[in-house]
């Protein structure tokens, strides 16, 4: 039994130290989500809601509805019996409600404006990059057109070939007219030559 215990003593420290060490988080796996006491919300969803509210606050329909509610509020609290009135003449509750609405409307409008500014900034950046690409493409096409013009300047065009052919045709016609003006020049010269001269020349 003693040798077996010694063997167990030799093997256990390695496993004990490996098990006793705190396990480091693995880098190839995501960390588990932490528990939070406060509830979580999606800021993008809240931003979209604020934009909807701000758009509704900036419409004529909201102004009409608010005007109708205020008129009904005032008429009710003035004309009905005092037992049914819930807001007496100074209309303190109405003033409080309008102040609360204004205090919430201002931050919502600012939040919607900030989101719109962010979108405008992204759109402007994309437009700037698109303009830079368009300018680069235009410069490239301009250089290509200039190179083509230079290359075409050295190539014989159809008009140039036509003018050259017309000049050659005129020159041939002039030569032909010259031969017609002196029809006996060549026969006389041949008659003056003694026979057999051509053979000697060859």
mmCIF file of C-alpha atoms in Angstrom:
data_model
loop_
_atom_site.group_PDB
_atom_site.id
_atom_site.type_symbol
_atom_site.label_atom_id
_atom_site.label_comp_id
_atom_site.label_asym_id
_atom_site.label_seq_id
_atom_site.Cartn_x
_atom_site.Cartn_y
_atom_site.Cartn_z
ATOM 1 C CA UNK A 1 0.000 0.000 0.000
ATOM 2 C CA UNK A 2 2.924 2.310 0.684
ATOM 3 C CA UNK A 3 4.130 2.413 -2.928
ATOM 4 C CA UNK A 4 0.560 3.102 -4.107
ATOM 5 C CA UNK A 5 0.230 6.018 -1.668
ATOM 6 C CA UNK A 6 3.544 7.438 -2.810
ATOM 7 C CA UNK A 7 2.362 7.192 -6.429
ATOM 8 C CA UNK A 8 -0.874 8.968 -5.549
ATOM 9 C CA UNK A 9 1.098 11.665 -3.729
ATOM 10 C CA UNK A 10 3.239 12.159 -6.798
ATOM 11 C CA UNK A 11 0.221 12.430 -9.128
ATOM 12 C CA UNK A 12 -2.154 14.514 -6.995
ATOM 13 C CA UNK A 13 -0.155 17.762 -6.726
ATOM 14 C CA UNK A 14 -0.311 18.325 -10.451
ATOM 15 C CA UNK A 15 -4.070 17.863 -10.599
ATOM 16 C CA UNK A 16 -4.570 19.774 -7.365
ATOM 17 C CA UNK A 17 -2.630 22.773 -8.574
ATOM 18 C CA UNK A 18 -4.508 22.727 -11.905
ATOM 19 C CA UNK A 19 -7.854 22.501 -10.147
ATOM 20 C CA UNK A 20 -6.924 25.020 -7.447
ATOM 21 C CA UNK A 21 -5.922 27.719 -9.939
ATOM 22 C CA UNK A 22 -8.685 30.199 -10.894
ATOM 23 C CA UNK A 23 -9.847 29.518 -14.401
ATOM 24 C CA UNK A 24 -9.051 32.359 -16.766
ATOM 25 C CA UNK A 25 -11.806 33.327 -19.201
ATOM 26 C CA UNK A 26 -11.352 31.781 -22.604
ATOM 27 C CA UNK A 27 -10.610 34.188 -25.402
ATOM 28 C CA UNK A 28 -12.390 32.157 -28.084
ATOM 29 C CA UNK A 29 -15.780 32.381 -26.335
ATOM 30 C CA UNK A 30 -17.922 35.457 -25.570
ATOM 31 C CA UNK A 31 -18.359 36.516 -21.990
ATOM 32 C CA UNK A 32 -21.674 35.727 -20.352
ATOM 33 C CA UNK A 33 -23.931 38.775 -20.019
ATOM 34 C CA UNK A 34 -23.771 40.543 -16.691
ATOM 35 C CA UNK A 35 -26.861 40.906 -14.624
ATOM 36 C CA UNK A 36 -27.982 44.481 -14.110
ATOM 37 C CA UNK A 37 -30.279 45.817 -11.490
ATOM 38 C CA UNK A 38 -31.655 48.576 -13.689
ATOM 39 C CA UNK A 39 -33.862 47.667 -16.647
ATOM 40 C CA UNK A 40 -32.277 47.886 -20.073
ATOM 41 C CA UNK A 41 -33.774 49.771 -23.000
ATOM 42 C CA UNK A 42 -32.887 50.218 -26.583
ATOM 43 C CA UNK A 43 -31.644 53.797 -27.163
ATOM 44 C CA UNK A 44 -32.421 53.540 -30.859
ATOM 45 C CA UNK A 45 -36.037 52.592 -30.141
ATOM 46 C CA UNK A 46 -36.318 55.493 -27.682
ATOM 47 C CA UNK A 47 -34.853 57.824 -30.311
ATOM 48 C CA UNK A 48 -37.362 56.643 -32.903
ATOM 49 C CA UNK A 49 -40.196 57.234 -30.424
ATOM 50 C CA UNK A 50 -38.921 60.729 -29.661
ATOM 51 C CA UNK A 51 -38.774 61.502 -33.386
ATOM 52 C CA UNK A 52 -42.379 60.378 -33.826
ATOM 53 C CA UNK A 53 -43.497 62.546 -30.924
ATOM 54 C CA UNK A 54 -41.504 65.530 -32.210
ATOM 55 C CA UNK A 55 -42.998 65.111 -35.678
ATOM 56 C CA UNK A 56 -46.492 64.993 -34.179
ATOM 57 C CA UNK A 57 -45.791 68.081 -32.043
ATOM 58 C CA UNK A 58 -44.748 69.983 -35.145
ATOM 59 C CA UNK A 59 -47.948 69.362 -37.082
ATOM 60 C CA UNK A 60 -51.064 71.481 -37.357
ATOM 61 C CA UNK A 61 -53.179 68.559 -36.147
ATOM 62 C CA UNK A 62 -51.514 68.693 -32.710
ATOM 63 C CA UNK A 63 -52.170 72.437 -32.455
ATOM 64 C CA UNK A 64 -55.822 71.938 -33.415
ATOM 65 C CA UNK A 65 -56.337 69.130 -30.903
ATOM 66 C CA UNK A 66 -54.580 71.065 -28.133
ATOM 67 C CA UNK A 67 -56.720 74.129 -28.857
ATOM 68 C CA UNK A 68 -59.910 72.044 -28.783
ATOM 69 C CA UNK A 69 -58.901 70.412 -25.467
ATOM 70 C CA UNK A 70 -58.077 73.774 -23.860
ATOM 71 C CA UNK A 71 -61.379 75.305 -25.044
ATOM 72 C CA UNK A 72 -63.376 72.338 -23.741
ATOM 73 C CA UNK A 73 -61.413 72.457 -20.469
ATOM 74 C CA UNK A 74 -62.149 76.148 -19.938
ATOM 75 C CA UNK A 75 -65.807 75.915 -21.028
ATOM 76 C CA UNK A 76 -66.414 72.909 -18.770
ATOM 77 C CA UNK A 77 -64.853 74.532 -15.717
ATOM 78 C CA UNK A 78 -66.768 77.774 -16.273
ATOM 79 C CA UNK A 79 -70.243 76.676 -17.375
ATOM 80 C CA UNK A 80 -70.948 73.464 -15.427
ATOM 81 C CA UNK A 81 -72.086 73.500 -11.793
ATOM 82 C CA UNK A 82 -69.395 73.956 -9.189
ATOM 83 C CA UNK A 83 -69.756 70.343 -7.953
ATOM 84 C CA UNK A 84 -68.627 69.006 -11.377
ATOM 85 C CA UNK A 85 -65.759 71.439 -11.869
ATOM 86 C CA UNK A 86 -62.307 69.913 -11.400
ATOM 87 C CA UNK A 87 -60.274 73.089 -12.121
ATOM 88 C CA UNK A 88 -61.517 76.469 -10.910
ATOM 89 C CA UNK A 89 -61.012 79.831 -12.552
ATOM 90 C CA UNK A 90 -57.229 80.379 -12.264
ATOM 91 C CA UNK A 91 -56.989 77.007 -14.055
ATOM 92 C CA UNK A 92 -53.955 75.936 -12.061
ATOM 93 C CA UNK A 93 -54.253 72.310 -13.152
ATOM 94 C CA UNK A 94 -54.383 73.344 -16.821
ATOM 95 C CA UNK A 95 -51.301 75.533 -16.366
ATOM 96 C CA UNK A 96 -49.506 72.623 -14.664
ATOM 97 C CA UNK A 97 -50.445 70.242 -17.492
ATOM 98 C CA UNK A 98 -49.268 72.666 -20.172
ATOM 99 C CA UNK A 99 -46.006 73.279 -18.302
ATOM 100 C CA UNK A 100 -45.441 69.525 -17.960
ATOM 101 C CA UNK A 101 -46.125 69.044 -21.651
ATOM 102 C CA UNK A 102 -43.660 71.836 -22.558
ATOM 103 C CA UNK A 103 -40.992 70.460 -20.218
ATOM 104 C CA UNK A 104 -41.215 67.044 -21.897
ATOM 105 C CA UNK A 105 -41.619 68.379 -25.438
ATOM 106 C CA UNK A 106 -38.413 70.445 -25.409
ATOM 107 C CA UNK A 107 -36.011 67.542 -24.636
ATOM 108 C CA UNK A 108 -37.821 65.257 -27.078
ATOM 109 C CA UNK A 109 -37.486 67.855 -29.834
ATOM 110 C CA UNK A 110 -33.795 68.337 -29.006
ATOM 111 C CA UNK A 111 -33.217 64.588 -29.098
ATOM 112 C CA UNK A 112 -34.941 64.339 -32.464
ATOM 113 C CA UNK A 113 -32.843 67.243 -33.768
ATOM 114 C CA UNK A 114 -29.645 65.579 -32.561
ATOM 115 C CA UNK A 115 -30.564 62.355 -34.350
ATOM 116 C CA UNK A 116 -31.364 64.319 -37.499
ATOM 117 C CA UNK A 117 -28.016 66.137 -37.220
ATOM 118 C CA UNK A 118 -26.230 62.788 -36.935
ATOM 119 C CA UNK A 119 -28.014 61.511 -40.035
ATOM 120 C CA UNK A 120 -27.213 64.722 -41.908
ATOM 121 C CA UNK A 121 -23.563 64.432 -40.906
ATOM 122 C CA UNK A 122 -23.394 60.860 -42.206
ATOM 123 C CA UNK A 123 -25.148 61.873 -45.427
ATOM 124 C CA UNK A 124 -22.779 64.800 -45.909
ATOM 125 C CA UNK A 125 -19.779 62.529 -45.381
ATOM 126 C CA UNK A 126 -21.117 60.076 -47.937
ATOM 127 C CA UNK A 127 -21.830 62.911 -50.375
ATOM 128 C CA UNK A 128 -18.304 64.243 -49.890
ATOM 129 C CA UNK A 129 -16.790 60.839 -50.625
ATOM 130 C CA UNK A 130 -19.052 60.449 -53.653
ATOM 131 C CA UNK A 131 -18.001 63.887 -54.908
ATOM 132 C CA UNK A 132 -14.340 62.981 -54.460
ATOM 133 C CA UNK A 133 -14.858 59.789 -56.476
ATOM 134 C CA UNK A 134 -16.729 61.726 -59.157
ATOM 135 C CA UNK A 135 -13.939 64.326 -59.382
ATOM 136 C CA UNK A 136 -11.328 61.571 -59.662
ATOM 137 C CA UNK A 137 -13.336 59.844 -62.395
ATOM 138 C CA UNK A 138 -13.790 63.144 -64.246
ATOM 139 C CA UNK A 139 -10.069 63.891 -64.100
ATOM 140 C CA UNK A 140 -9.278 60.387 -65.360
ATOM 141 C CA UNK A 141 -11.740 60.744 -68.241
ATOM 142 C CA UNK A 142 -10.315 64.188 -69.071
ATOM 143 C CA UNK A 143 -6.798 62.765 -69.276
ATOM 144 C CA UNK A 144 -8.048 59.906 -71.448
ATOM 145 C CA UNK A 145 -9.853 62.299 -73.818
ATOM 146 C CA UNK A 146 -6.739 64.477 -74.062
ATOM 147 C CA UNK A 147 -4.619 61.414 -74.861
ATOM 148 C CA UNK A 148 -7.121 60.348 -77.525
ATOM 149 C CA UNK A 149 -7.039 63.816 -79.067
ATOM 150 C CA UNK A 150 -3.256 63.738 -79.179
ATOM 151 C CA UNK A 151 -3.358 60.271 -80.720
ATOM 152 C CA UNK A 152 -5.962 61.318 -83.275
ATOM 153 C CA UNK A 153 -3.838 64.282 -84.282
ATOM 154 C CA UNK A 154 -1.199 61.858 -85.576
ATOM 155 C CA UNK A 155 -3.682 59.592 -87.386
ATOM 156 C CA UNK A 156 -4.748 60.203 -90.990
ATOM 157 C CA UNK A 157 -8.352 61.288 -90.969
ATOM 158 C CA UNK A 158 -10.879 60.738 -93.740
ATOM 159 C CA UNK A 159 -10.830 64.398 -94.796
ATOM 160 C CA UNK A 160 -7.043 64.446 -95.007
ATOM 161 C CA UNK A 161 -6.989 61.260 -97.122
ATOM 162 C CA UNK A 162 -9.727 62.697 -99.353
ATOM 163 C CA UNK A 163 -7.799 65.940 -99.862
ATOM 164 C CA UNK A 164 -4.619 64.004 -100.685
ATOM 165 C CA UNK A 165 -6.459 61.828 -103.179
ATOM 166 C CA UNK A 166 -8.001 64.909 -104.801
ATOM 167 C CA UNK A 167 -4.544 66.467 -105.145
ATOM 168 C CA UNK A 168 -3.193 63.292 -106.726
ATOM 169 C CA UNK A 169 -6.162 63.151 -109.078
ATOM 170 C CA UNK A 170 -5.586 66.756 -110.146
ATOM 171 C CA UNK A 171 -1.910 66.061 -110.719
ATOM 172 C CA UNK A 172 -2.710 63.022 -112.886
ATOM 173 C CA UNK A 173 -5.272 65.006 -114.845
ATOM 174 C CA UNK A 174 -2.730 67.762 -115.456
ATOM 175 C CA UNK A 175 -0.164 65.265 -116.681
ATOM 176 C CA UNK A 176 -2.715 63.647 -118.932
ATOM 177 C CA UNK A 177 -3.706 67.032 -120.379
ATOM 178 C CA UNK A 178 -0.028 67.790 -121.024
ATOM 179 C CA UNK A 179 0.425 64.583 -123.029
ATOM 180 C CA UNK A 180 -2.692 65.410 -125.055
ATOM 181 C CA UNK A 181 -1.283 68.853 -125.962
ATOM 182 C CA UNK A 182 1.883 67.214 -127.511
ATOM 183 C CA UNK A 183 0.555 64.029 -129.159
ATOM 184 C CA UNK A 184 3.421 63.694 -131.754
ATOM 185 C CA UNK A 185 6.289 64.266 -129.467
ATOM 186 C CA UNK A 186 7.033 60.697 -128.755
ATOM 187 C CA UNK A 187 6.487 59.312 -132.356
ATOM 188 C CA UNK A 188 8.803 61.980 -133.853
ATOM 189 C CA UNK A 189 11.500 61.140 -131.382
ATOM 190 C CA UNK A 190 11.152 57.506 -132.254
ATOM 191 C CA UNK A 191 11.353 58.271 -135.984
ATOM 192 C CA UNK A 192 14.578 60.238 -135.517
ATOM 193 C CA UNK A 193 16.224 57.324 -133.804
ATOM 194 C CA UNK A 194 18.094 54.968 -136.115
ATOM 195 C CA UNK A 195 16.865 51.404 -136.236
ATOM 196 C CA UNK A 196 18.597 49.010 -133.946
ATOM 197 C CA UNK A 197 19.475 51.670 -131.360
ATOM 198 C CA UNK A 198 17.178 50.227 -128.802
ATOM 199 C CA UNK A 199 18.831 46.875 -129.031
ATOM 200 C CA UNK A 200 22.229 48.496 -128.582
ATOM 201 C CA UNK A 201 21.004 50.367 -125.545
ATOM 202 C CA UNK A 202 19.850 47.168 -123.923
#
